[in-house]
Amino acid sequence: MSDDQNKNHAEPHVTFRKVQKSYDGKNLIVKNLDLDIQRGEFLTLLGPSGSGKTTSLMMLAGFEIPTGGEIRLNNKIINQVPPHRRNIGMVFQNYALFPHMTVRENLRFPLTIRKLGATEMDRKVTKVLDMVQLDEFGDRYPQQLSGGQQQRVALARALVFDPELILMDEPLGALDKQLREHMQMEIKHIQQKLGLTVVFVTHDQSEALTMSDRIAIFNDGVIQQIGSSTAIYERPANPFVASFIGENNALSGLVETVAESTCRVRLDSGVYVHATLGDGVVQGARTIVSVRPESVQLNVQSLGCANRMGGYVKEITYLGDHLRVRVELAGRKEIMVKAPAAEHKHRFDTGDAIHVGVNPEHLLALAPTASA
């Protein structure tokens, strides 16, 4: 492969450069967005309502025009290109199927718009119906299908014309939990099989962790952190990411000493702990120490931990494979612990004195105002 070919191969499929969006000319919903999306990547945009994730997706789809900056597809600026000329497949939460058309007619519609011949249309429709395992449902109408089947038809319609890119806006939000989890894996398998580039918007954290190659965490119109599921969960960039992804315990304190990759923190309760040093954390500054509930050890197991604190059991919730234990530490600070039920069931009760332990590698000191 030549140097030019290598360069082209490495180019992002989609780029956002200094992209802004305002609806009133004053308040920016999206602020100077810089983002590269690689070819064949499953990227999820995740964040609370109003964070800018859906607006960013709609700008990429062509349904919203950026107030400033550039969006490129295959290195070509598409800011002013209308949606139907972007060769992008779109899957919405409400599926947007035509109720008066059969499944096959719904799938033929985008091909008719593109003026394909009848034989080619039939071939593509048959192929995509097989892909989503709906071969026997082609002559049914949307209202004769279950929610999961309608979702498959919406996905098939987005795939049938071989688009450059697939965009999905909360496509599983209307499904029940079991079907939703099943469809997560189906979509991921199709994406991997076809090598598709997918940009997926959701507010569901577990959905993002399950499906994504990378996750971009949005808040207040800015990407706070972008990375793999593992990186986002285990090494959050700031307190917002730590609190937004999964469950998290946050303990405030002051950084007293720093040594290479660790630091010693005096918590507001007066207890000292050793923690892993996060970005932007410096000696003498305030910090928020983050720890996941499953990383906290209880009683006997806590004996070998570098950080050990006493407290009282406030509440115990049995959840089958694990217990959720709410513990009040010194200074009336509460933390949540996830403990294996087989190891801890019936070993303590509400009101009992208890010890919790956390090793420094599971305790992350974060700068309160840090941003990615």
mmCIF file of C-alpha atoms in Angstrom:
data_model
loop_
_atom_site.group_PDB
_atom_site.id
_atom_site.type_symbol
_atom_site.label_atom_id
_atom_site.label_comp_id
_atom_site.label_asym_id
_atom_site.label_seq_id
_atom_site.Cartn_x
_atom_site.Cartn_y
_atom_site.Cartn_z
ATOM 1 C CA MET A 1 0.000 0.000 0.000
ATOM 2 C CA SER A 2 1.352 3.448 -0.954
ATOM 3 C CA ASP A 3 1.817 6.322 1.504
ATOM 4 C CA ASP A 4 -1.196 8.115 -0.017
ATOM 5 C CA GLN A 5 -3.339 5.024 0.398
ATOM 6 C CA ASN A 6 -2.213 4.673 4.006
ATOM 7 C CA LYS A 7 -3.110 8.307 4.606
ATOM 8 C CA ASN A 8 -6.566 7.917 3.077
ATOM 9 C CA HIS A 9 -7.191 4.726 5.016
ATOM 10 C CA ALA A 10 -6.408 6.575 8.261
ATOM 11 C CA GLU A 11 -8.763 9.492 7.537
ATOM 12 C CA PRO A 12 -11.829 9.660 9.785
ATOM 13 C CA HIS A 13 -15.154 8.777 8.206
ATOM 14 C CA VAL A 14 -16.766 11.815 9.859
ATOM 15 C CA THR A 15 -15.250 14.934 11.399
ATOM 16 C CA PHE A 16 -16.726 17.797 13.395
ATOM 17 C CA ARG A 17 -14.515 20.893 13.600
ATOM 18 C CA LYS A 18 -15.435 23.776 15.927
ATOM 19 C CA VAL A 19 -19.115 22.987 15.367
ATOM 20 C CA GLN A 20 -21.606 25.193 17.173
ATOM 21 C CA LYS A 21 -25.396 25.255 17.312
ATOM 22 C CA SER A 22 -27.655 27.951 18.700
ATOM 23 C CA TYR A 23 -31.405 28.291 18.232
ATOM 24 C CA ASP A 24 -31.733 31.842 19.548
ATOM 25 C CA GLY A 25 -28.442 33.368 18.421
ATOM 26 C CA LYS A 26 -27.231 33.638 22.013
ATOM 27 C CA ASN A 27 -27.175 30.342 23.894
ATOM 28 C CA LEU A 28 -25.061 27.558 22.378
ATOM 29 C CA ILE A 29 -26.570 24.075 22.596
ATOM 30 C CA VAL A 30 -23.356 22.645 21.094
ATOM 31 C CA LYS A 31 -20.092 24.444 21.859
ATOM 32 C CA ASN A 32 -17.054 24.163 19.566
ATOM 33 C CA LEU A 33 -17.459 20.426 18.990
ATOM 34 C CA ASP A 34 -14.336 18.659 17.722
ATOM 35 C CA LEU A 35 -14.900 14.971 17.013
ATOM 36 C CA ASP A 36 -13.458 12.293 14.706
ATOM 37 C CA ILE A 37 -15.509 9.183 13.938
ATOM 38 C CA GLN A 38 -13.579 6.291 12.409
ATOM 39 C CA ARG A 39 -14.841 4.121 9.578
ATOM 40 C CA GLY A 40 -16.514 0.969 10.941
ATOM 41 C CA GLU A 41 -16.773 2.384 14.458
ATOM 42 C CA PHE A 42 -19.778 2.126 16.769
ATOM 43 C CA LEU A 43 -19.766 5.482 18.562
ATOM 44 C CA THR A 44 -22.371 6.324 21.194
ATOM 45 C CA LEU A 45 -23.266 9.890 22.175
ATOM 46 C CA LEU A 46 -24.355 9.747 25.799
ATOM 47 C CA GLY A 47 -25.507 12.445 28.170
ATOM 48 C CA PRO A 48 -28.433 13.957 30.055
ATOM 49 C CA SER A 49 -31.319 15.744 28.339
ATOM 50 C CA GLY A 50 -30.211 19.069 26.861
ATOM 51 C CA SER A 51 -26.530 18.100 26.767
ATOM 52 C CA GLY A 52 -26.196 18.497 22.975
ATOM 53 C CA LYS A 53 -25.957 14.851 21.927
ATOM 54 C CA THR A 54 -29.163 14.669 19.854
ATOM 55 C CA THR A 55 -28.535 18.091 18.317
ATOM 56 C CA SER A 56 -25.105 16.875 17.184
ATOM 57 C CA LEU A 57 -26.698 13.796 15.611
ATOM 58 C CA MET A 58 -29.343 15.903 13.859
ATOM 59 C CA MET A 59 -26.642 18.168 12.406
ATOM 60 C CA LEU A 60 -24.829 15.122 11.049
ATOM 61 C CA ALA A 61 -28.093 13.824 9.576
ATOM 62 C CA GLY A 62 -28.805 17.183 7.945
ATOM 63 C CA PHE A 63 -31.983 17.973 9.871
ATOM 64 C CA GLU A 64 -30.229 20.842 11.666
ATOM 65 C CA ILE A 65 -27.738 23.318 10.176
ATOM 66 C CA PRO A 66 -24.647 24.226 12.265
ATOM 67 C CA THR A 67 -24.429 27.818 13.461
ATOM 68 C CA GLY A 68 -20.658 27.604 12.999
ATOM 69 C CA GLY A 69 -17.867 25.173 12.167
ATOM 70 C CA GLU A 70 -17.630 22.315 9.663
ATOM 71 C CA ILE A 71 -18.971 18.777 9.431
ATOM 72 C CA ARG A 72 -17.217 16.520 6.924
ATOM 73 C CA LEU A 73 -18.184 13.118 5.538
ATOM 74 C CA ASN A 74 -15.355 11.393 3.664
ATOM 75 C CA ASN A 75 -13.465 14.687 3.995
ATOM 76 C CA LYS A 76 -16.185 16.616 2.116
ATOM 77 C CA ILE A 77 -18.021 19.463 3.856
ATOM 78 C CA ILE A 78 -21.723 18.575 4.186
ATOM 79 C CA ASN A 79 -23.059 21.540 6.215
ATOM 80 C CA GLN A 80 -25.432 22.609 3.421
ATOM 81 C CA VAL A 81 -26.051 19.189 1.828
ATOM 82 C CA PRO A 82 -29.732 18.191 2.289
ATOM 83 C CA PRO A 83 -30.446 14.968 4.219
ATOM 84 C CA HIS A 84 -31.539 12.915 1.183
ATOM 85 C CA ARG A 85 -28.218 13.594 -0.543
ATOM 86 C CA ARG A 86 -25.967 12.523 2.334
ATOM 87 C CA ASN A 87 -26.470 8.758 1.823
ATOM 88 C CA ILE A 88 -27.064 8.323 5.559
ATOM 89 C CA GLY A 89 -29.470 5.777 7.078
ATOM 90 C CA MET A 90 -31.533 6.968 10.043
ATOM 91 C CA VAL A 91 -33.363 4.961 12.717
ATOM 92 C CA PHE A 92 -35.705 6.883 15.031
ATOM 93 C CA GLN A 93 -37.198 5.924 18.387
ATOM 94 C CA ASN A 94 -40.739 5.883 16.966
ATOM 95 C CA TYR A 95 -39.576 3.865 13.886
ATOM 96 C CA ALA A 96 -41.421 6.253 11.469
ATOM 97 C CA LEU A 97 -42.828 3.394 9.388
ATOM 98 C CA PHE A 98 -45.609 4.090 6.880
ATOM 99 C CA PRO A 99 -48.720 2.387 8.355
ATOM 100 C CA HIS A 100 -50.453 2.056 4.969
ATOM 101 C CA MET A 101 -47.492 0.187 3.437
ATOM 102 C CA THR A 102 -46.461 -3.440 3.962
ATOM 103 C CA VAL A 103 -43.005 -4.253 5.283
ATOM 104 C CA ARG A 104 -41.711 -4.793 1.743
ATOM 105 C CA GLU A 105 -43.265 -1.547 0.546
ATOM 106 C CA ASN A 106 -41.674 0.326 3.464
ATOM 107 C CA LEU A 107 -38.298 -1.115 2.488
ATOM 108 C CA ARG A 108 -38.792 -0.385 -1.224
ATOM 109 C CA PHE A 109 -39.614 3.274 -0.542
ATOM 110 C CA PRO A 110 -36.035 4.614 -0.101
ATOM 111 C CA LEU A 111 -34.994 2.587 -3.180
ATOM 112 C CA THR A 112 -37.850 4.065 -5.221
ATOM 113 C CA ILE A 113 -36.699 7.552 -4.239
ATOM 114 C CA ARG A 114 -33.259 6.610 -5.575
ATOM 115 C CA LYS A 115 -34.858 5.318 -8.814
ATOM 116 C CA LEU A 116 -33.511 1.772 -8.690
ATOM 117 C CA GLY A 117 -34.903 -0.824 -11.069
ATOM 118 C CA ALA A 118 -37.551 -3.301 -9.870
ATOM 119 C CA THR A 119 -35.230 -6.317 -10.017
ATOM 120 C CA GLU A 120 -32.502 -4.551 -8.029
ATOM 121 C CA MET A 121 -35.051 -3.337 -5.479
ATOM 122 C CA ASP A 122 -36.409 -6.843 -4.955
ATOM 123 C CA ARG A 123 -32.891 -8.211 -4.519
ATOM 124 C CA LYS A 124 -31.959 -5.595 -1.918
ATOM 125 C CA VAL A 125 -35.249 -5.933 -0.010
ATOM 126 C CA THR A 126 -34.962 -9.734 0.125
ATOM 127 C CA LYS A 127 -31.355 -9.490 1.301
ATOM 128 C CA VAL A 128 -32.077 -7.048 4.110
ATOM 129 C CA LEU A 129 -35.189 -8.933 5.269
ATOM 130 C CA ASP A 130 -33.036 -12.024 5.628
ATOM 131 C CA MET A 131 -30.432 -10.014 7.538
ATOM 132 C CA VAL A 132 -32.965 -8.921 10.164
ATOM 133 C CA GLN A 133 -34.709 -12.316 10.163
ATOM 134 C CA LEU A 134 -38.074 -11.072 8.871
ATOM 135 C CA ASP A 135 -38.312 -13.071 5.625
ATOM 136 C CA GLU A 136 -41.825 -14.293 6.460
ATOM 137 C CA PHE A 137 -43.207 -10.875 7.412
ATOM 138 C CA GLY A 138 -42.766 -8.957 4.162
ATOM 139 C CA ASP A 139 -46.493 -8.774 3.381
ATOM 140 C CA ARG A 140 -47.588 -7.642 6.842
ATOM 141 C CA TYR A 141 -48.380 -4.084 7.847
ATOM 142 C CA PRO A 142 -46.516 -2.342 10.732
ATOM 143 C CA GLN A 143 -49.531 -2.568 13.073
ATOM 144 C CA GLN A 144 -49.462 -6.361 12.639
ATOM 145 C CA LEU A 145 -45.928 -6.540 14.043
ATOM 146 C CA SER A 146 -44.562 -6.531 17.586
ATOM 147 C CA GLY A 147 -42.420 -3.651 18.815
ATOM 148 C CA GLY A 148 -39.240 -5.645 18.275
ATOM 149 C CA GLN A 149 -40.286 -6.587 14.730
ATOM 150 C CA GLN A 150 -41.086 -2.962 13.909
ATOM 151 C CA GLN A 151 -37.672 -1.991 15.204
ATOM 152 C CA ARG A 152 -36.088 -4.560 12.874
ATOM 153 C CA VAL A 153 -38.019 -3.135 9.917
ATOM 154 C CA ALA A 154 -36.812 0.380 10.785
ATOM 155 C CA LEU A 155 -33.243 -0.911 10.915
ATOM 156 C CA ALA A 156 -33.693 -2.786 7.622
ATOM 157 C CA ARG A 157 -35.024 0.363 5.949
ATOM 158 C CA ALA A 158 -31.938 2.264 7.090
ATOM 159 C CA LEU A 159 -29.675 -0.481 5.655
ATOM 160 C CA VAL A 160 -31.457 -1.307 2.388
ATOM 161 C CA PHE A 161 -29.825 1.380 0.229
ATOM 162 C CA ASP A 162 -26.243 0.653 1.420
ATOM 163 C CA PRO A 163 -25.744 3.976 3.229
ATOM 164 C CA GLU A 164 -22.433 5.626 4.068
ATOM 165 C CA LEU A 165 -23.368 5.824 7.713
ATOM 166 C CA ILE A 166 -26.122 4.705 10.116
ATOM 167 C CA LEU A 167 -27.485 7.152 12.692
ATOM 168 C CA MET A 168 -29.710 5.928 15.525
ATOM 169 C CA ASP A 169 -31.652 8.230 17.845
ATOM 170 C CA GLU A 170 -32.813 6.318 20.952
ATOM 171 C CA PRO A 171 -34.011 3.433 18.712
ATOM 172 C CA LEU A 172 -34.643 1.006 21.580
ATOM 173 C CA GLY A 173 -36.367 3.380 23.986
ATOM 174 C CA ALA A 174 -39.868 2.002 23.368
ATOM 175 C CA LEU A 175 -38.958 -1.651 24.001
ATOM 176 C CA ASP A 176 -39.233 -3.564 27.276
ATOM 177 C CA LYS A 177 -36.034 -4.441 29.120
ATOM 178 C CA GLN A 178 -35.617 -8.035 27.903
ATOM 179 C CA LEU A 179 -36.327 -7.222 24.249
ATOM 180 C CA ARG A 180 -34.182 -4.109 24.468
ATOM 181 C CA GLU A 181 -31.183 -6.142 25.643
ATOM 182 C CA HIS A 182 -31.777 -8.708 22.878
ATOM 183 C CA MET A 183 -31.926 -5.992 20.208
ATOM 184 C CA GLN A 184 -28.750 -4.369 21.532
ATOM 185 C CA MET A 185 -26.820 -7.508 20.650
ATOM 186 C CA GLU A 186 -28.597 -7.971 17.305
ATOM 187 C CA ILE A 187 -27.731 -4.440 16.206
ATOM 188 C CA LYS A 188 -24.145 -4.840 17.370
ATOM 189 C CA HIS A 189 -23.752 -8.140 15.489
ATOM 190 C CA ILE A 190 -25.139 -6.640 12.258
ATOM 191 C CA GLN A 191 -22.849 -3.626 12.622
ATOM 192 C CA GLN A 192 -19.799 -5.853 13.078
ATOM 193 C CA LYS A 193 -20.777 -8.215 10.255
ATOM 194 C CA LEU A 194 -21.238 -5.387 7.727
ATOM 195 C CA GLY A 195 -18.421 -3.176 9.042
ATOM 196 C CA LEU A 196 -20.832 -0.268 9.396
ATOM 197 C CA THR A 197 -20.087 3.122 10.884
ATOM 198 C CA VAL A 198 -22.814 3.743 13.476
ATOM 199 C CA VAL A 199 -23.479 6.853 15.555
ATOM 200 C CA PHE A 200 -25.934 6.001 18.327
ATOM 201 C CA VAL A 201 -27.655 8.393 20.733
ATOM 202 C CA THR A 202 -28.958 7.145 24.061
ATOM 203 C CA HIS A 203 -29.409 8.240 27.667
ATOM 204 C CA ASP A 204 -29.123 4.607 28.830
ATOM 205 C CA GLN A 205 -25.698 4.024 30.358
ATOM 206 C CA SER A 206 -25.777 0.219 30.281
ATOM 207 C CA GLU A 207 -26.819 0.337 26.615
ATOM 208 C CA ALA A 208 -23.829 2.531 25.811
ATOM 209 C CA LEU A 209 -21.415 0.323 27.763
ATOM 210 C CA THR A 210 -22.743 -2.828 26.067
ATOM 211 C CA MET A 211 -22.773 -1.702 22.438
ATOM 212 C CA SER A 212 -20.052 0.878 21.897
ATOM 213 C CA ASP A 213 -16.504 0.835 20.593
ATOM 214 C CA ARG A 214 -16.233 4.329 22.049
ATOM 215 C CA ILE A 215 -18.527 6.557 24.091
ATOM 216 C CA ALA A 216 -18.628 10.361 23.962
ATOM 217 C CA ILE A 217 -20.027 11.795 27.199
ATOM 218 C CA PHE A 218 -21.819 15.110 26.627
ATOM 219 C CA ASN A 219 -22.736 17.747 29.184
ATOM 220 C CA ASP A 220 -23.672 21.383 28.665
ATOM 221 C CA GLY A 221 -22.854 21.197 24.928
ATOM 222 C CA VAL A 222 -19.329 19.884 25.469
ATOM 223 C CA ILE A 223 -17.783 16.423 25.239
ATOM 224 C CA GLN A 224 -16.512 15.764 28.764
ATOM 225 C CA GLN A 225 -14.699 12.548 27.831
ATOM 226 C CA ILE A 226 -14.458 10.166 24.897
ATOM 227 C CA GLY A 227 -13.054 6.648 25.076
ATOM 228 C CA SER A 228 -13.775 2.945 25.365
ATOM 229 C CA SER A 229 -16.378 1.623 27.787
ATOM 230 C CA THR A 230 -13.591 0.382 30.051
ATOM 231 C CA ALA A 231 -11.749 3.713 30.051
ATOM 232 C CA ILE A 232 -14.898 5.739 30.687
ATOM 233 C CA TYR A 233 -16.019 3.521 33.571
ATOM 234 C CA GLU A 234 -12.680 2.796 35.230
ATOM 235 C CA ARG A 235 -10.887 6.093 34.576
ATOM 236 C CA PRO A 236 -13.470 8.911 34.400
ATOM 237 C CA ALA A 237 -11.974 12.258 33.430
ATOM 238 C CA ASN A 238 -13.908 14.338 35.944
ATOM 239 C CA PRO A 239 -16.577 14.130 38.656
ATOM 240 C CA PHE A 240 -19.423 14.573 36.162
ATOM 241 C CA VAL A 241 -18.384 11.508 34.142
ATOM 242 C CA ALA A 242 -17.772 9.514 37.328
ATOM 243 C CA SER A 243 -21.268 10.311 38.629
ATOM 244 C CA PHE A 244 -23.062 9.938 35.288
ATOM 245 C CA ILE A 245 -21.679 6.534 34.291
ATOM 246 C CA GLY A 246 -22.761 3.737 36.597
ATOM 247 C CA GLU A 247 -23.002 4.123 40.359
ATOM 248 C CA ASN A 248 -20.337 6.120 42.108
ATOM 249 C CA ASN A 249 -19.365 7.234 45.607
ATOM 250 C CA ALA A 250 -17.849 10.713 45.855
ATOM 251 C CA LEU A 251 -15.835 11.823 48.886
ATOM 252 C CA SER A 252 -14.551 15.409 49.142
ATOM 253 C CA GLY A 253 -11.183 16.301 50.595
ATOM 254 C CA LEU A 254 -7.835 18.090 50.310
ATOM 255 C CA VAL A 255 -4.748 16.750 48.513
ATOM 256 C CA GLU A 256 -1.962 16.824 51.112
ATOM 257 C CA THR A 257 0.865 15.096 49.232
ATOM 258 C CA VAL A 258 1.509 13.862 45.694
ATOM 259 C CA ALA A 259 3.926 11.056 44.783
ATOM 260 C CA GLU A 260 4.158 9.981 41.127
ATOM 261 C CA SER A 261 0.814 8.350 40.284
ATOM 262 C CA THR A 262 -0.729 8.462 43.774
ATOM 263 C CA CYS A 263 -1.702 11.058 46.357
ATOM 264 C CA ARG A 264 -2.615 11.298 50.033
ATOM 265 C CA VAL A 265 -5.964 12.945 50.691
ATOM 266 C CA ARG A 266 -7.414 14.275 53.927
ATOM 267 C CA LEU A 267 -11.158 13.744 53.595
ATOM 268 C CA ASP A 268 -13.540 16.320 55.014
ATOM 269 C CA SER A 269 -14.333 13.801 57.779
ATOM 270 C CA GLY A 270 -10.686 13.996 58.888
ATOM 271 C CA VAL A 271 -9.816 10.484 57.637
ATOM 272 C CA TYR A 272 -6.709 10.071 55.457
ATOM 273 C CA VAL A 273 -6.754 7.903 52.320
ATOM 274 C CA HIS A 274 -4.309 7.084 49.541
ATOM 275 C CA ALA A 275 -5.726 7.379 46.012
ATOM 276 C CA THR A 276 -4.740 7.178 42.369
ATOM 277 C CA LEU A 277 -3.867 10.587 40.941
ATOM 278 C CA GLY A 278 -6.328 11.886 38.320
ATOM 279 C CA ASP A 279 -5.655 14.531 35.667
ATOM 280 C CA GLY A 280 -5.331 18.068 36.985
ATOM 281 C CA VAL A 281 -5.025 17.046 40.643
ATOM 282 C CA VAL A 282 -2.277 18.979 42.477
ATOM 283 C CA GLN A 283 -0.955 19.191 46.008
ATOM 284 C CA GLY A 284 -2.861 21.612 48.227
ATOM 285 C CA ALA A 285 -5.983 21.610 46.056
ATOM 286 C CA ARG A 286 -9.469 20.355 46.713
ATOM 287 C CA THR A 287 -10.409 17.009 45.220
ATOM 288 C CA ILE A 288 -13.345 14.664 44.826
ATOM 289 C CA VAL A 289 -12.334 11.062 45.434
ATOM 290 C CA SER A 290 -14.336 8.598 43.349
ATOM 291 C CA VAL A 291 -14.910 4.893 44.097
ATOM 292 C CA ARG A 292 -17.312 2.404 42.505
ATOM 293 C CA PRO A 293 -19.594 0.477 44.917
ATOM 294 C CA GLU A 294 -18.297 -2.911 43.745
ATOM 295 C CA SER A 295 -14.709 -1.897 44.625
ATOM 296 C CA VAL A 296 -15.492 -1.452 48.332
ATOM 297 C CA GLN A 297 -14.675 -4.378 50.627
ATOM 298 C CA LEU A 298 -16.600 -5.131 53.818
ATOM 299 C CA ASN A 299 -15.426 -6.309 57.281
ATOM 300 C CA VAL A 300 -13.030 -9.278 57.004
ATOM 301 C CA GLN A 301 -12.257 -8.619 53.357
ATOM 302 C CA SER A 302 -11.375 -5.010 54.216
ATOM 303 C CA LEU A 303 -8.508 -6.058 56.516
ATOM 304 C CA GLY A 304 -5.985 -6.202 53.669
ATOM 305 C CA CYS A 305 -6.975 -2.854 52.150
ATOM 306 C CA ALA A 306 -4.670 0.161 52.349
ATOM 307 C CA ASN A 307 -7.618 2.452 53.115
ATOM 308 C CA ARG A 308 -9.906 1.253 55.905
ATOM 309 C CA MET A 309 -12.743 3.212 57.539
ATOM 310 C CA GLY A 310 -15.333 2.474 60.194
ATOM 311 C CA GLY A 311 -19.041 3.063 59.944
ATOM 312 C CA TYR A 312 -22.556 1.760 60.537
ATOM 313 C CA VAL A 313 -24.936 -0.204 58.313
ATOM 314 C CA LYS A 314 -27.862 2.053 57.404
ATOM 315 C CA GLU A 315 -29.693 -0.149 54.912
ATOM 316 C CA ILE A 316 -29.405 -3.568 53.220
ATOM 317 C CA THR A 317 -31.158 -4.462 49.967
ATOM 318 C CA TYR A 318 -31.068 -8.033 48.693
ATOM 319 C CA LEU A 319 -30.808 -8.264 44.868
ATOM 320 C CA GLY A 320 -30.206 -11.970 44.331
ATOM 321 C CA ASP A 321 -26.560 -12.185 43.343
ATOM 322 C CA HIS A 322 -25.479 -9.186 45.408
ATOM 323 C CA LEU A 323 -26.402 -6.955 48.339
ATOM 324 C CA ARG A 324 -26.630 -3.178 48.186
ATOM 325 C CA VAL A 325 -25.379 -1.955 51.521
ATOM 326 C CA ARG A 326 -25.664 1.698 52.529
ATOM 327 C CA VAL A 327 -22.972 2.565 55.056
ATOM 328 C CA GLU A 328 -22.666 5.765 57.093
ATOM 329 C CA LEU A 329 -19.038 6.775 57.661
ATOM 330 C CA ALA A 330 -17.572 9.407 59.981
ATOM 331 C CA GLY A 331 -18.948 12.896 59.336
ATOM 332 C CA ARG A 332 -22.321 11.374 58.399
ATOM 333 C CA LYS A 333 -21.061 10.716 54.869
ATOM 334 C CA GLU A 334 -22.834 7.758 53.278
ATOM 335 C CA ILE A 335 -21.451 5.400 50.654
ATOM 336 C CA MET A 336 -23.050 2.557 48.738
ATOM 337 C CA VAL A 337 -21.427 -0.890 48.599
ATOM 338 C CA LYS A 338 -22.201 -3.777 46.237
ATOM 339 C CA ALA A 339 -21.250 -7.003 48.021
ATOM 340 C CA PRO A 340 -21.550 -10.608 46.760
ATOM 341 C CA ALA A 341 -24.624 -12.080 48.466
ATOM 342 C CA ALA A 342 -23.050 -15.533 48.856
ATOM 343 C CA GLU A 343 -20.224 -14.070 50.946
ATOM 344 C CA HIS A 344 -22.106 -11.555 53.077
ATOM 345 C CA LYS A 345 -25.736 -12.623 53.452
ATOM 346 C CA HIS A 346 -26.815 -12.740 57.142
ATOM 347 C CA ARG A 347 -23.325 -11.675 58.344
ATOM 348 C CA PHE A 348 -24.456 -8.217 59.496
ATOM 349 C CA ASP A 349 -27.673 -6.306 59.997
ATOM 350 C CA THR A 350 -28.972 -2.755 59.939
ATOM 351 C CA GLY A 351 -27.374 -0.722 62.724
ATOM 352 C CA ASP A 352 -24.273 -2.936 63.044
ATOM 353 C CA ALA A 353 -20.804 -1.432 63.214
ATOM 354 C CA ILE A 354 -18.857 -2.271 60.076
ATOM 355 C CA HIS A 355 -15.542 -1.592 58.350
ATOM 356 C CA VAL A 356 -15.121 -0.723 54.697
ATOM 357 C CA GLY A 357 -11.876 -0.936 52.764
ATOM 358 C CA VAL A 358 -10.692 0.363 49.398
ATOM 359 C CA ASN A 359 -7.303 -0.047 47.777
ATOM 360 C CA PRO A 360 -5.671 3.032 46.158
ATOM 361 C CA GLU A 361 -6.012 1.646 42.622
ATOM 362 C CA HIS A 362 -9.805 1.745 43.027
ATOM 363 C CA LEU A 363 -9.886 5.192 44.603
ATOM 364 C CA LEU A 364 -9.478 7.966 41.999
ATOM 365 C CA ALA A 365 -8.752 11.566 43.006
ATOM 366 C CA LEU A 366 -10.372 13.991 40.536
ATOM 367 C CA ALA A 367 -10.111 17.743 40.096
ATOM 368 C CA PRO A 368 -13.543 19.221 40.936
ATOM 369 C CA THR A 369 -13.593 21.554 37.936
ATOM 370 C CA ALA A 370 -11.652 19.315 35.488
ATOM 371 C CA SER A 371 -12.955 18.883 31.945
ATOM 372 C CA ALA A 372 -11.918 16.553 29.151
#
